[in-house]
N, C-alpha and C. Protein backbone atom coordinates (compact mmCIF):
# COMPACT_ATOMS: atom_id res chain seq x y z
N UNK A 1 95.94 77.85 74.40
CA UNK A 1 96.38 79.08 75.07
C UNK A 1 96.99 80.02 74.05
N UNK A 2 96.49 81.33 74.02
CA UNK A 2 97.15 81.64 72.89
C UNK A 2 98.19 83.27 73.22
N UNK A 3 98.77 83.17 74.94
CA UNK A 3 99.00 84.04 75.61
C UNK A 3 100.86 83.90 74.81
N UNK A 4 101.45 85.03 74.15
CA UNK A 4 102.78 84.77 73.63
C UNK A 4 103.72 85.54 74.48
N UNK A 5 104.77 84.61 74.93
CA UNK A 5 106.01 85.52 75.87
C UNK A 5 106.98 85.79 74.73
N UNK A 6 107.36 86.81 75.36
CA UNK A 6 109.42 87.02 74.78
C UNK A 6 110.15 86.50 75.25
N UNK A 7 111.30 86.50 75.00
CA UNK A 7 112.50 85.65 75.63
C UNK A 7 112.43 85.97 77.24
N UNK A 8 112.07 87.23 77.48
CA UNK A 8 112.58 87.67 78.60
C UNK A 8 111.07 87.62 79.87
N UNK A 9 109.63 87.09 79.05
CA UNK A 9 108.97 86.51 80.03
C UNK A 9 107.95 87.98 79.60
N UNK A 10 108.37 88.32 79.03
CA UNK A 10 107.20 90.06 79.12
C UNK A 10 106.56 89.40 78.16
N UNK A 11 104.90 89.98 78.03
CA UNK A 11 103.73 89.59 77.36
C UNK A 11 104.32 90.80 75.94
N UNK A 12 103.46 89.80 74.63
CA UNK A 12 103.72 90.62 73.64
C UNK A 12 102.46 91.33 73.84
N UNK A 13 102.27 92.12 72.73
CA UNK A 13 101.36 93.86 73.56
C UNK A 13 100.07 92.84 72.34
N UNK A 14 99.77 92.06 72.74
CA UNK A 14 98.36 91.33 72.40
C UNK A 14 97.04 92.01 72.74
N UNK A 15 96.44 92.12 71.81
CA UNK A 15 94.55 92.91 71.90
C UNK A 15 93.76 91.86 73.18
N UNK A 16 93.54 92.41 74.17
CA UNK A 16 92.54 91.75 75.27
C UNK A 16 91.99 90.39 74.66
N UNK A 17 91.19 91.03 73.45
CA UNK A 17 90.36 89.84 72.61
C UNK A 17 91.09 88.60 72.43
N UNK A 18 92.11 88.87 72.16
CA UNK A 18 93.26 87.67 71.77
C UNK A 18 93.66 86.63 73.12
N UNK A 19 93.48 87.10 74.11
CA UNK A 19 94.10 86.88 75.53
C UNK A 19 93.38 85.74 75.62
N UNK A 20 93.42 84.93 76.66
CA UNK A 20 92.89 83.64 77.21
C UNK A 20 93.34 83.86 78.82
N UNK A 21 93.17 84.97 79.82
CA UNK A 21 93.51 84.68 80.86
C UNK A 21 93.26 83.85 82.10
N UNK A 22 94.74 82.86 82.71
CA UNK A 22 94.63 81.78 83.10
C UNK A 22 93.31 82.09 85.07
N UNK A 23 93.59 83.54 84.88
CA UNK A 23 92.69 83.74 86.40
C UNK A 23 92.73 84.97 86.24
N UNK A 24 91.67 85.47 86.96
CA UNK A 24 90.92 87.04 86.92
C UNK A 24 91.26 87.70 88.49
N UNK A 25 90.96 89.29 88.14
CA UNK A 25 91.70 89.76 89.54
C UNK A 25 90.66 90.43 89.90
N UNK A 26 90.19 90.18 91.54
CA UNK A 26 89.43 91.45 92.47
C UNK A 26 90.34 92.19 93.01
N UNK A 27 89.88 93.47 92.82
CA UNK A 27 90.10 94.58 93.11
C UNK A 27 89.68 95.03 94.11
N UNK A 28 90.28 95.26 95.39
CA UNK A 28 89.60 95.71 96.51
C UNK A 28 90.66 97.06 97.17
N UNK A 29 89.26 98.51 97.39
CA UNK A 29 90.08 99.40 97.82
C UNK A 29 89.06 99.80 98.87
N UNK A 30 89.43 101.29 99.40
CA UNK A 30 88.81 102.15 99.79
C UNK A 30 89.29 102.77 101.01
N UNK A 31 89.14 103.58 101.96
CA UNK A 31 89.84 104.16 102.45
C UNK A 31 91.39 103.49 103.39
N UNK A 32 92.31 104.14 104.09
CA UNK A 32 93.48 103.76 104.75
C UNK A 32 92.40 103.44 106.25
N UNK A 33 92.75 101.99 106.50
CA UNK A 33 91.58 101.56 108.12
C UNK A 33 90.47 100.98 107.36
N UNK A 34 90.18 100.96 105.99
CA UNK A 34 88.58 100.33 106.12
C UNK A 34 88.84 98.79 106.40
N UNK A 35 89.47 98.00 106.31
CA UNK A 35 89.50 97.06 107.09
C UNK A 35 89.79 95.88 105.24
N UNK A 36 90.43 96.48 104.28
CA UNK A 36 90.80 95.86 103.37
C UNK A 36 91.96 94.46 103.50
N UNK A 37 93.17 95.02 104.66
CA UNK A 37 93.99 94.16 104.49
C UNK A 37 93.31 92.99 104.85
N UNK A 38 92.04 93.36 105.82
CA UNK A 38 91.76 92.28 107.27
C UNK A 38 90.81 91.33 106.15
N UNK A 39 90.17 91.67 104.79
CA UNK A 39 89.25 90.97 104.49
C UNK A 39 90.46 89.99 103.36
N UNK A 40 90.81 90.60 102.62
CA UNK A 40 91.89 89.90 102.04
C UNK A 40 92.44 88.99 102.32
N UNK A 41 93.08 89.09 103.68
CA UNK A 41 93.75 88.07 104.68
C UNK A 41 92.80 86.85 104.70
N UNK A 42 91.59 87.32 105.17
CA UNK A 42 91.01 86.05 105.47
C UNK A 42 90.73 85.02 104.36
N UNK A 43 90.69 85.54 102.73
CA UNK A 43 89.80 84.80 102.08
C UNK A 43 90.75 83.94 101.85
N UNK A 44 92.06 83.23 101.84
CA UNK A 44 92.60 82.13 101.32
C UNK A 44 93.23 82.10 100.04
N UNK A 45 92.81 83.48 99.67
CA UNK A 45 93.59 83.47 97.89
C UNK A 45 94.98 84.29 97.98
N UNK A 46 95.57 84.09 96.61
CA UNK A 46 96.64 84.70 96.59
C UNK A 46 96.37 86.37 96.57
N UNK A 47 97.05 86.73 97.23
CA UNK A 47 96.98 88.62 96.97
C UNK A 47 98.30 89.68 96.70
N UNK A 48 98.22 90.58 95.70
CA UNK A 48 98.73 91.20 95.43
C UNK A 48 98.49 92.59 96.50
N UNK A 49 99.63 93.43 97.16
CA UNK A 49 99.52 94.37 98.12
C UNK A 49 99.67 95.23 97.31
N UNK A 50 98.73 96.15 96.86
CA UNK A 50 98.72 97.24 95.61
C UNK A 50 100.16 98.86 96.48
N UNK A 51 99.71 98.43 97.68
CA UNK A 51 101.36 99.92 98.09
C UNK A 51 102.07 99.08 97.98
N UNK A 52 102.79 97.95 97.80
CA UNK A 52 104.25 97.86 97.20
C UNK A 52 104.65 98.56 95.99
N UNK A 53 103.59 99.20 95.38
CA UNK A 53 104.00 100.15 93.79
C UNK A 53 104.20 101.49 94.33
N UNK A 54 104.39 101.71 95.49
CA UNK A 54 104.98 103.32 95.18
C UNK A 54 106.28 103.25 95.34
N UNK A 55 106.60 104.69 94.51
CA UNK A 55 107.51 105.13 94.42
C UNK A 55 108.68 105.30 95.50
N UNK A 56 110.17 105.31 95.13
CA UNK A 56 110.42 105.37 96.57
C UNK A 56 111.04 107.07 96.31
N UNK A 57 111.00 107.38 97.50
CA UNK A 57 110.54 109.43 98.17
C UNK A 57 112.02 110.13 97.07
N UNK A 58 112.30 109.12 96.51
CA UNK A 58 113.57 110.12 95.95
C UNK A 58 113.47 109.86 94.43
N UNK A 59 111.94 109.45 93.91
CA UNK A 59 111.36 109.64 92.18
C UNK A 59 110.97 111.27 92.51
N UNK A 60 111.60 111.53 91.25
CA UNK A 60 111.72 112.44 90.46
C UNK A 60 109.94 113.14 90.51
N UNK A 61 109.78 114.53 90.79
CA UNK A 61 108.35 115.00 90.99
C UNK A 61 107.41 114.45 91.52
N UNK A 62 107.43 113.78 92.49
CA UNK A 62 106.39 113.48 93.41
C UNK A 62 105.65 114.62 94.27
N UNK A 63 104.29 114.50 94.21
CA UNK A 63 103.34 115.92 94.59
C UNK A 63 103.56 116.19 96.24
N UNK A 64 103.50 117.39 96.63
CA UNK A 64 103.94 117.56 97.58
C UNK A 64 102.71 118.57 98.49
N UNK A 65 102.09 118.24 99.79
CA UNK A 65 101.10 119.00 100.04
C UNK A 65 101.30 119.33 101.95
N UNK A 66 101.10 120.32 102.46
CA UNK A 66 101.76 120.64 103.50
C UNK A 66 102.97 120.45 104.21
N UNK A 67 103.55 120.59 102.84
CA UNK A 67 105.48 120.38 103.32
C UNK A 67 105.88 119.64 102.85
N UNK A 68 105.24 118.34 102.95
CA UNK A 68 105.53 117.06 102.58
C UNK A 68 104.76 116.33 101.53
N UNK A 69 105.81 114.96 100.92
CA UNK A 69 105.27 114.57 100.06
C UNK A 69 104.09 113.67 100.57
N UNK A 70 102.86 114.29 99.40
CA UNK A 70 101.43 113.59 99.07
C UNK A 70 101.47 112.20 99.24
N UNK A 71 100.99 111.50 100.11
CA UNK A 71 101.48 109.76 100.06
C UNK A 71 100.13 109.40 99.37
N UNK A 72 99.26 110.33 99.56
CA UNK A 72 97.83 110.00 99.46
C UNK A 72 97.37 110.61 97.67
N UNK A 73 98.53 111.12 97.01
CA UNK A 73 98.12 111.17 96.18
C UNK A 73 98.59 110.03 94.96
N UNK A 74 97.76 109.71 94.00
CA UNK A 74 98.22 108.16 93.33
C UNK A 74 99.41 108.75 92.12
N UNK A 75 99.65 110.00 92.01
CA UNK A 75 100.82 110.30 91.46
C UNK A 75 101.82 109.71 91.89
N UNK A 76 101.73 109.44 93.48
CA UNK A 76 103.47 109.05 94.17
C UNK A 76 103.21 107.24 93.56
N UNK A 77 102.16 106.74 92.73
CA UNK A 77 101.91 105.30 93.26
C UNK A 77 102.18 104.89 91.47
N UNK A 78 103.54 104.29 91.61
CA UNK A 78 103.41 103.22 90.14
C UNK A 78 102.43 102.66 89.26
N UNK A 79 101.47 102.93 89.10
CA UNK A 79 100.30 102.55 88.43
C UNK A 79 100.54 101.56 87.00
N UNK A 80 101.46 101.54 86.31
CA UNK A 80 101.81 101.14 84.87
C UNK A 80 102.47 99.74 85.44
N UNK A 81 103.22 99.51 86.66
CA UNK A 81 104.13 98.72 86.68
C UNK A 81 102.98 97.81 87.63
N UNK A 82 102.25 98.53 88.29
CA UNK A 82 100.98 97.65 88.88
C UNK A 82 100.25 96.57 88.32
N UNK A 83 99.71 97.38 87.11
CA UNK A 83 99.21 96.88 85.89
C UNK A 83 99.88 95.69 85.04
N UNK A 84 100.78 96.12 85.23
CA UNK A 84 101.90 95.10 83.93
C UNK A 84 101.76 93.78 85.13
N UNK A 85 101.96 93.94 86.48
CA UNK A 85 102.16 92.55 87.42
C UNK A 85 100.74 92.03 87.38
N UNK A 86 99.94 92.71 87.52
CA UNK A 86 98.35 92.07 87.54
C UNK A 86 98.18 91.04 86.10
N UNK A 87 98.26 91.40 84.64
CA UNK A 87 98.49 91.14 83.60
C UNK A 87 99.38 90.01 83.27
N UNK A 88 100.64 90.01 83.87
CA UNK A 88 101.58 89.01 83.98
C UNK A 88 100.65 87.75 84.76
N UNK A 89 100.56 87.79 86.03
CA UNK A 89 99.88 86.74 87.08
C UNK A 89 98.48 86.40 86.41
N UNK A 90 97.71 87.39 85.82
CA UNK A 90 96.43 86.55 84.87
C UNK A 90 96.33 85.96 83.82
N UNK A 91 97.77 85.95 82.99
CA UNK A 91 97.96 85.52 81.79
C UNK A 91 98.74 84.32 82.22
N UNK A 92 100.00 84.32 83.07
CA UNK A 92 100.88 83.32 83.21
C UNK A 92 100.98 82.24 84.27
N UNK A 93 100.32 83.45 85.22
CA UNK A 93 100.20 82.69 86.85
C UNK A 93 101.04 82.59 87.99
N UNK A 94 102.11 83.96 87.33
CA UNK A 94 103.16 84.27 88.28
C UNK A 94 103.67 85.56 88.08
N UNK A 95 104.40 85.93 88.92
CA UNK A 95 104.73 87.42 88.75
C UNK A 95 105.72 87.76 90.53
N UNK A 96 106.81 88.89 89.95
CA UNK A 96 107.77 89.22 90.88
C UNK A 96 107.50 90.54 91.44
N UNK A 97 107.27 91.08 92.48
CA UNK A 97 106.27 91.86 92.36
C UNK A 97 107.43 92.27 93.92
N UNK A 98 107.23 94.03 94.05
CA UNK A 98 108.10 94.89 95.07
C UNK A 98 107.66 94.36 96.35
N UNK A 99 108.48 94.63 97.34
CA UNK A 99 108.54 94.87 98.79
C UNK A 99 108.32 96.39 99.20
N UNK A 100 107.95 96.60 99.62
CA UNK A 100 107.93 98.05 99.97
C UNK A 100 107.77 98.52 101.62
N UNK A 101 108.67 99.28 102.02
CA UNK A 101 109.07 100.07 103.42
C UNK A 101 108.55 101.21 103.56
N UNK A 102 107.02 101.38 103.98
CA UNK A 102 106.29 102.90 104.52
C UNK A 102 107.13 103.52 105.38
N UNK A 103 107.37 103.00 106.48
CA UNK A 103 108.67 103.99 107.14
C UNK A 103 109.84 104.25 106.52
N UNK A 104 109.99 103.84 105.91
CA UNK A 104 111.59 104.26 105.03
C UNK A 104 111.12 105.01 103.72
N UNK A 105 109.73 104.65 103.18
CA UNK A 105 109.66 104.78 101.63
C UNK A 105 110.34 104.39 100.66
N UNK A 106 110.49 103.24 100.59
CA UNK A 106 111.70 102.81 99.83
C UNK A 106 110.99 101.18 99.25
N UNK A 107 111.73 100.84 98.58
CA UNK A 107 111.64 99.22 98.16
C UNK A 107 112.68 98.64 98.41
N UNK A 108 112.34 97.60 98.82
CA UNK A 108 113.49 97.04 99.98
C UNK A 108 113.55 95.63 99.35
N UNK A 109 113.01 94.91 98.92
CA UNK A 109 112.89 93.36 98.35
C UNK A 109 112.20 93.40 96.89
N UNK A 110 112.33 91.94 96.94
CA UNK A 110 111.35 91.41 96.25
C UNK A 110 110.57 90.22 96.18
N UNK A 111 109.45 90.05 95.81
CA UNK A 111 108.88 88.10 96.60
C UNK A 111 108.26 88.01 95.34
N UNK A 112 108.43 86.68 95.00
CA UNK A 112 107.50 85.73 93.95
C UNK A 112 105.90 85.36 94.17
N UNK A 113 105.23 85.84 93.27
CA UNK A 113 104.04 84.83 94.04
C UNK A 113 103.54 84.06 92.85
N UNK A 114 103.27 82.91 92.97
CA UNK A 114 102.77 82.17 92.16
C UNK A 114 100.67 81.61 92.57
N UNK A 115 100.54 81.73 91.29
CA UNK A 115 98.66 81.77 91.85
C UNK A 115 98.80 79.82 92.26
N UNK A 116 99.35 78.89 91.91
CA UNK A 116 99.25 77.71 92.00
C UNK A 116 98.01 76.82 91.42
N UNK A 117 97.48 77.28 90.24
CA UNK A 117 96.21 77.44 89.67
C UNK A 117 94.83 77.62 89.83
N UNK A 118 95.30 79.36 90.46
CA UNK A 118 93.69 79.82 91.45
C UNK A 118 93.26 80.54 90.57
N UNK A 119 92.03 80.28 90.10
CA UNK A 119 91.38 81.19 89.35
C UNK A 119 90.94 82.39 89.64
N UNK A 120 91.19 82.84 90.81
CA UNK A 120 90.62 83.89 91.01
C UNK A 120 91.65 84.32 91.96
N UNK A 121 92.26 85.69 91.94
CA UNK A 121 93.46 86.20 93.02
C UNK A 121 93.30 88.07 93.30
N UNK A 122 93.64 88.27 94.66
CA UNK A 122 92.77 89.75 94.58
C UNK A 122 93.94 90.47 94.61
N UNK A 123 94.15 91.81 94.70
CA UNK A 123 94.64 93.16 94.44
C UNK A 123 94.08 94.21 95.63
N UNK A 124 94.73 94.54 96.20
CA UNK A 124 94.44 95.15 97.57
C UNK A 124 94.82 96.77 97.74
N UNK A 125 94.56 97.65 97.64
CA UNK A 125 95.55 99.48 97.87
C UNK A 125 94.32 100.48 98.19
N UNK A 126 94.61 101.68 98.37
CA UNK A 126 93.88 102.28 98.47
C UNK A 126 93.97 103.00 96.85
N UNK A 127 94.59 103.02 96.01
CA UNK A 127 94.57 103.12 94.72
C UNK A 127 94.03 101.84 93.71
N UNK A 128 93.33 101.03 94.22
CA UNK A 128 93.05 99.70 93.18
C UNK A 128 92.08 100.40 92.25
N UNK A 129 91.33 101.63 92.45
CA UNK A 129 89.84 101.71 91.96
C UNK A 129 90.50 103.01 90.39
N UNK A 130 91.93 103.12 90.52
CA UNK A 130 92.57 103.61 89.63
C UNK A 130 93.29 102.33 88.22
N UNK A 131 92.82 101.36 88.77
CA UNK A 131 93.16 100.43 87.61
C UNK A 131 91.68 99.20 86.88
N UNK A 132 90.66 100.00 87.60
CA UNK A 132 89.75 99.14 87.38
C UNK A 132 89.12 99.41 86.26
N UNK A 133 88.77 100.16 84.87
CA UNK A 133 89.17 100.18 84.07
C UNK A 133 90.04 99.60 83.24
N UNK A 134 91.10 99.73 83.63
CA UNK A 134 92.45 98.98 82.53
C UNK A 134 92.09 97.87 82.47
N UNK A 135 91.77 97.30 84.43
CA UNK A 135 91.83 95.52 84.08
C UNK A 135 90.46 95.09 83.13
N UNK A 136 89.13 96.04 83.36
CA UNK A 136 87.95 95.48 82.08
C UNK A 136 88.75 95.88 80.79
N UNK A 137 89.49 96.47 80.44
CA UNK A 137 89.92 96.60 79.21
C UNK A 137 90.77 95.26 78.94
N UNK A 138 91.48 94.91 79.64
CA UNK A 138 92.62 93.53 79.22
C UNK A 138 91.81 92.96 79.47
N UNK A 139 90.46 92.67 80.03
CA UNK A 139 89.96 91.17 80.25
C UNK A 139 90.54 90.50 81.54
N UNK A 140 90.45 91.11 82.51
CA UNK A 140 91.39 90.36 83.33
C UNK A 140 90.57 90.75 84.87
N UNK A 141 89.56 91.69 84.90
CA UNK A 141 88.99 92.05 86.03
C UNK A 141 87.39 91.59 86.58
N UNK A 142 87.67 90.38 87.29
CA UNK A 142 86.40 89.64 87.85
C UNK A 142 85.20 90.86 88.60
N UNK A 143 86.28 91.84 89.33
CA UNK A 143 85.13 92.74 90.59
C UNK A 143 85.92 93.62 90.84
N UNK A 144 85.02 94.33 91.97
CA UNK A 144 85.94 95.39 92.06
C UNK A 144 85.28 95.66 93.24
N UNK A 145 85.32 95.22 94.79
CA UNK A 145 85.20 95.92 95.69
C UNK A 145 85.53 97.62 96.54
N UNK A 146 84.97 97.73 97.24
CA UNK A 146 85.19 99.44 97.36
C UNK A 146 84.57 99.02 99.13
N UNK A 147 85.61 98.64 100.15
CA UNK A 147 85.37 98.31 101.82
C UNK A 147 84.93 99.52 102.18
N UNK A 148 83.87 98.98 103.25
CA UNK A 148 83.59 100.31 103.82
C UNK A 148 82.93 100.15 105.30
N UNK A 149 83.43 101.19 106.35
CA UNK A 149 82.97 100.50 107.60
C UNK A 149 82.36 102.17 107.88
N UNK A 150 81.80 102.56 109.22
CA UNK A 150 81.39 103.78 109.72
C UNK A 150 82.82 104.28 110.11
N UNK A 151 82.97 106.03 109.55
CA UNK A 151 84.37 106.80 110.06
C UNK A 151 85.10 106.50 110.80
N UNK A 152 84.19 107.02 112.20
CA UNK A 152 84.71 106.86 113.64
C UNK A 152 85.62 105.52 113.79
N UNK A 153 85.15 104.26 112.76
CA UNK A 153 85.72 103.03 113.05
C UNK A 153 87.13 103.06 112.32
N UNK A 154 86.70 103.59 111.09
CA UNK A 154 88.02 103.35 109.93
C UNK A 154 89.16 104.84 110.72
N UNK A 155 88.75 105.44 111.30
CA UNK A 155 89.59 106.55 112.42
C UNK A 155 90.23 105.53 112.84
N UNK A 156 90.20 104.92 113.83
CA UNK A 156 90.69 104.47 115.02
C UNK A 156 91.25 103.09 114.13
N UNK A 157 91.06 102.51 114.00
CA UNK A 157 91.42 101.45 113.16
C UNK A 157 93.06 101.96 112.42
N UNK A 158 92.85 102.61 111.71
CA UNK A 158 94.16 103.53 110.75
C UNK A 158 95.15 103.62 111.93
N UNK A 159 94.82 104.74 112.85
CA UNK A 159 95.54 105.05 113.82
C UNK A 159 96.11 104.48 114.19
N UNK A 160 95.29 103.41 115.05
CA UNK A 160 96.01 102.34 115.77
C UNK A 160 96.68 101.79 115.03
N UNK A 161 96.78 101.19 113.60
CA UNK A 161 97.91 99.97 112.88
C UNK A 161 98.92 101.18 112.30
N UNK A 162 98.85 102.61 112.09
CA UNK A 162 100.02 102.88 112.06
C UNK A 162 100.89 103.75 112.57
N UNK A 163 100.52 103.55 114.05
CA UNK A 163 101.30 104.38 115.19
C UNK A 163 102.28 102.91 115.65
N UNK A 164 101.29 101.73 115.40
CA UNK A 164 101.91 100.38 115.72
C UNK A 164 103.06 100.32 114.73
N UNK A 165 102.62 100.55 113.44
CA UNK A 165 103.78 99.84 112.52
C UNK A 165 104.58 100.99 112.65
N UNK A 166 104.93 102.14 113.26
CA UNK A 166 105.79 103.06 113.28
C UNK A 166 105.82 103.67 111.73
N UNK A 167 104.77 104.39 111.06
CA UNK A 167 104.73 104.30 109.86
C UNK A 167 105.42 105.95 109.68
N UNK A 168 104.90 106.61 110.57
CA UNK A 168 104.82 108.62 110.20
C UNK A 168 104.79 108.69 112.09
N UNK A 169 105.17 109.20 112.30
CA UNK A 169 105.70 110.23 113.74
C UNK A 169 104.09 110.44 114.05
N UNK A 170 103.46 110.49 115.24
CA UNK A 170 101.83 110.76 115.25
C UNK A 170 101.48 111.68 115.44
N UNK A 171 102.48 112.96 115.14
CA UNK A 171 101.52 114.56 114.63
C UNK A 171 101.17 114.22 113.62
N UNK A 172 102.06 114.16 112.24
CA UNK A 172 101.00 114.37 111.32
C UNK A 172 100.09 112.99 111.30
N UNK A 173 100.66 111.31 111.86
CA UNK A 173 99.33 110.87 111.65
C UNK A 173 97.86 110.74 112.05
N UNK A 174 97.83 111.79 113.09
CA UNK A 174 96.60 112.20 113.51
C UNK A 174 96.10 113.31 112.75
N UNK A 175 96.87 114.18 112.57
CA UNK A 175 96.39 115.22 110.87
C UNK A 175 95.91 114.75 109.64
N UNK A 176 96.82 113.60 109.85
CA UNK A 176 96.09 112.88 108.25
C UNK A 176 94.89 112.23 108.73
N UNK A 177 94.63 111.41 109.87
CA UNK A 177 93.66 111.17 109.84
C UNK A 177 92.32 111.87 110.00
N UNK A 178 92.36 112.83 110.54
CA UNK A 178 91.33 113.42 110.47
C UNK A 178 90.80 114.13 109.88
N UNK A 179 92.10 114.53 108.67
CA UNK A 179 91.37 115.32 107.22
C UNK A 179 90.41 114.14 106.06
N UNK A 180 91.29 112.61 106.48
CA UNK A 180 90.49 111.44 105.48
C UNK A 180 89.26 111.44 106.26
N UNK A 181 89.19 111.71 108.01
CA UNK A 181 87.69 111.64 108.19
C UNK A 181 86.79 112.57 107.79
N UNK A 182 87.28 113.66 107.47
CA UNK A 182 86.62 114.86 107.06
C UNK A 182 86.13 114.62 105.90
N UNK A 183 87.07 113.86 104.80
CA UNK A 183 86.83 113.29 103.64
C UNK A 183 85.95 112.48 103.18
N UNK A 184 86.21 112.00 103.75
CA UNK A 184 85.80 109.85 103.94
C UNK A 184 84.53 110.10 102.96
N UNK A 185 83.37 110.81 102.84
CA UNK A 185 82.67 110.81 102.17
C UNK A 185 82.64 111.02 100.32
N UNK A 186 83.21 112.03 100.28
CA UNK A 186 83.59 112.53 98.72
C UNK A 186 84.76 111.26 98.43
N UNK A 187 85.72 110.53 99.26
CA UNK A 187 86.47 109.63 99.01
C UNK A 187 86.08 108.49 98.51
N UNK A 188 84.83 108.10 99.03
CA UNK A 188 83.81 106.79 98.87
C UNK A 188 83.34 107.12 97.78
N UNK A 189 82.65 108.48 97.06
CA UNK A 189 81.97 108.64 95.75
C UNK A 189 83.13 108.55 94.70
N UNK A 190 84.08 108.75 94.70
CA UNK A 190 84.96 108.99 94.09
C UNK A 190 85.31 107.39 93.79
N UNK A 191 85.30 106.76 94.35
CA UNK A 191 86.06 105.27 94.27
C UNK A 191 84.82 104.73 93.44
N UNK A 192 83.78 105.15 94.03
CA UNK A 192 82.20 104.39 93.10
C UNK A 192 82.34 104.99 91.89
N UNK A 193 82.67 106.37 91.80
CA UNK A 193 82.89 106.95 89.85
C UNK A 193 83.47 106.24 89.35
N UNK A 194 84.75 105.35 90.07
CA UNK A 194 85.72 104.83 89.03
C UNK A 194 85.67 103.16 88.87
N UNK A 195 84.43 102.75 89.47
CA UNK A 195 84.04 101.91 88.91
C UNK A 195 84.14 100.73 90.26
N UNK A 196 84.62 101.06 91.32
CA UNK A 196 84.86 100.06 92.59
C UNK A 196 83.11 100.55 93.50
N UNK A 197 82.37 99.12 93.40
CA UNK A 197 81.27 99.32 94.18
C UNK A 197 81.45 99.07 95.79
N UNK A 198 80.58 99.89 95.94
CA UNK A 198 80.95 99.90 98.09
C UNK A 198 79.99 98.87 98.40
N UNK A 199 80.89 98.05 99.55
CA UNK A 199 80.44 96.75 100.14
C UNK A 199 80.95 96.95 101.25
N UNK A 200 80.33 96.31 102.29
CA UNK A 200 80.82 96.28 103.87
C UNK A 200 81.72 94.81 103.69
N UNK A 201 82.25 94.50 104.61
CA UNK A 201 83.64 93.22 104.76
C UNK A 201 82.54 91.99 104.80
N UNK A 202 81.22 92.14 105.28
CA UNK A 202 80.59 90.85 105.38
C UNK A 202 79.54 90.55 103.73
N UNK A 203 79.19 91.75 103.18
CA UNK A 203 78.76 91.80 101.75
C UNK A 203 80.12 91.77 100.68
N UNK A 204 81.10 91.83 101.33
CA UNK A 204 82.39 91.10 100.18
C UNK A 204 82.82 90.10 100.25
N UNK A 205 82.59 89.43 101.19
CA UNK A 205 82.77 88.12 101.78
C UNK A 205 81.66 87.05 100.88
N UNK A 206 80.60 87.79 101.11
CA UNK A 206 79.33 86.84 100.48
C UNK A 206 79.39 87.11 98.72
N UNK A 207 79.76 88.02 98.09
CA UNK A 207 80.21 88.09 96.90
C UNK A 207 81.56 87.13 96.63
N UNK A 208 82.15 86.88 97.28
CA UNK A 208 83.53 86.29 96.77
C UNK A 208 83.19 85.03 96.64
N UNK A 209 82.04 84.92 97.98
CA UNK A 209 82.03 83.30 98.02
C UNK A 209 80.74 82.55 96.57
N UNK A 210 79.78 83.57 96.63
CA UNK A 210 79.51 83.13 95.13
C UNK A 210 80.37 83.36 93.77
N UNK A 211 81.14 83.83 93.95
CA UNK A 211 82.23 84.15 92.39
C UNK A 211 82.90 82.59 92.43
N UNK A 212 83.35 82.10 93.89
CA UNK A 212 84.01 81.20 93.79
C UNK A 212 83.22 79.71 93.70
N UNK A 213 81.88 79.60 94.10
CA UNK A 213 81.08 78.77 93.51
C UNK A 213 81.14 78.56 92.06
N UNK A 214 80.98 79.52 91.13
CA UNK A 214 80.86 79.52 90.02
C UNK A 214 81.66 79.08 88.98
N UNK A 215 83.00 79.30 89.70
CA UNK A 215 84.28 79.21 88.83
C UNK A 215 84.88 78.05 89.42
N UNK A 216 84.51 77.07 90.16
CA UNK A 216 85.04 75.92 90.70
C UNK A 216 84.20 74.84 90.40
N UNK A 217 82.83 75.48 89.52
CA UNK A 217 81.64 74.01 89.05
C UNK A 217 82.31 73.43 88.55
């Protein structure tokens, strides 16, 4: 193993090449409702919840777009500190990683997760397809899913889980939703530019399960 800590558990700033990482990360994004948490959930691996990295509403310049702050833009979203936990858990096999409160906006905890020697552990946000890059650069990125269901579904879907979780008051979350449906298209190309390929929940399912054939011969 030729992965070197500091006293304090942080990776020394080692060339990818040098790395030996102990498990690789999928990356799974794509719109708010495409049904990411629901595929995640099911597969049995450890997962990282990529919105525990935002910011909480009182960082310094966060973008701001009809009054209010941009939730939807990945400026408000920790990206560096994302990175550093993904990196940590593929090199070491553990990592301390935020809690985070959408109704409050805030970070509220913190939880341990340890992979327990899974070679393979996924990464979940609607920003994942903003680190997929970095992770082929460290050596550390198995895939990169990009969920995707028909609008009308990922509409109603959104809605419903966050009028439930009491996330935003439901004027604007019916505003927001229906500008991402307006979207939803240029949103999907955009996630494929950056390197996350679009799969439906039952074609990510059947990808995972051959990745995990392979790496368990």
């Amino acid at each position: 193993m030729t992965t070197n800590l500091t006293g304090d558990g942080a990776l020394f700033d080692l060339p990818p090449e040098e790395r030996e990482p102990q498990a690789r990360v999928i990356l799974v994004t794509g719109p708010s409702g495409s049904g990411k948490t629901r595929f995640t959930g099911r597969t049995g691996l450890p997962v990282v919840a990529l919105d525990d990295f935002y910011y909480d509403d009182t960082h310094p310049g966060l973008p701001r777009k009809h009054g209010i702050i941009d939730w939807d833009s990945p400026a408000c979203w920790d990206r560096q500190g994302a990175l550093d936990a993904l990196i940590k858990l593929a090199t070491t096999g553990e990592a301390t990683l935020p809690i985070y409160d959408i109704p409050t906006n805030s970070k509220v905890a913190e939880r341990s997760l340890d992979l327990e020697g899974s070679p393979l552990f996924l990464a979940e946000g609607i920003f994942a397809a903003e680190l997929v890059h970095l992770c082929r650069r460290e050596g550390i990125l198995a895939d990169a899913f990009c969920i995707s269901r028909p609008r009308l579904q990922t509409f109603w879907f959104r809605l419903m889980r966050d009028l439930d979780e009491g996330r935003k008051p439901p004027i604007p979350l019916i505003r927001r939703g229906i500008s991402h449906m307006i979207h939803e298209p240029e949103m999907y190309r955009d996630l494929e530019r950056k390197g996350a390929r679009r799969v439906s929940i039952v074609e990510a399912h059947e990808a995972l399960t051959q990745m995990l054939a392979k790496v368990r011969r």
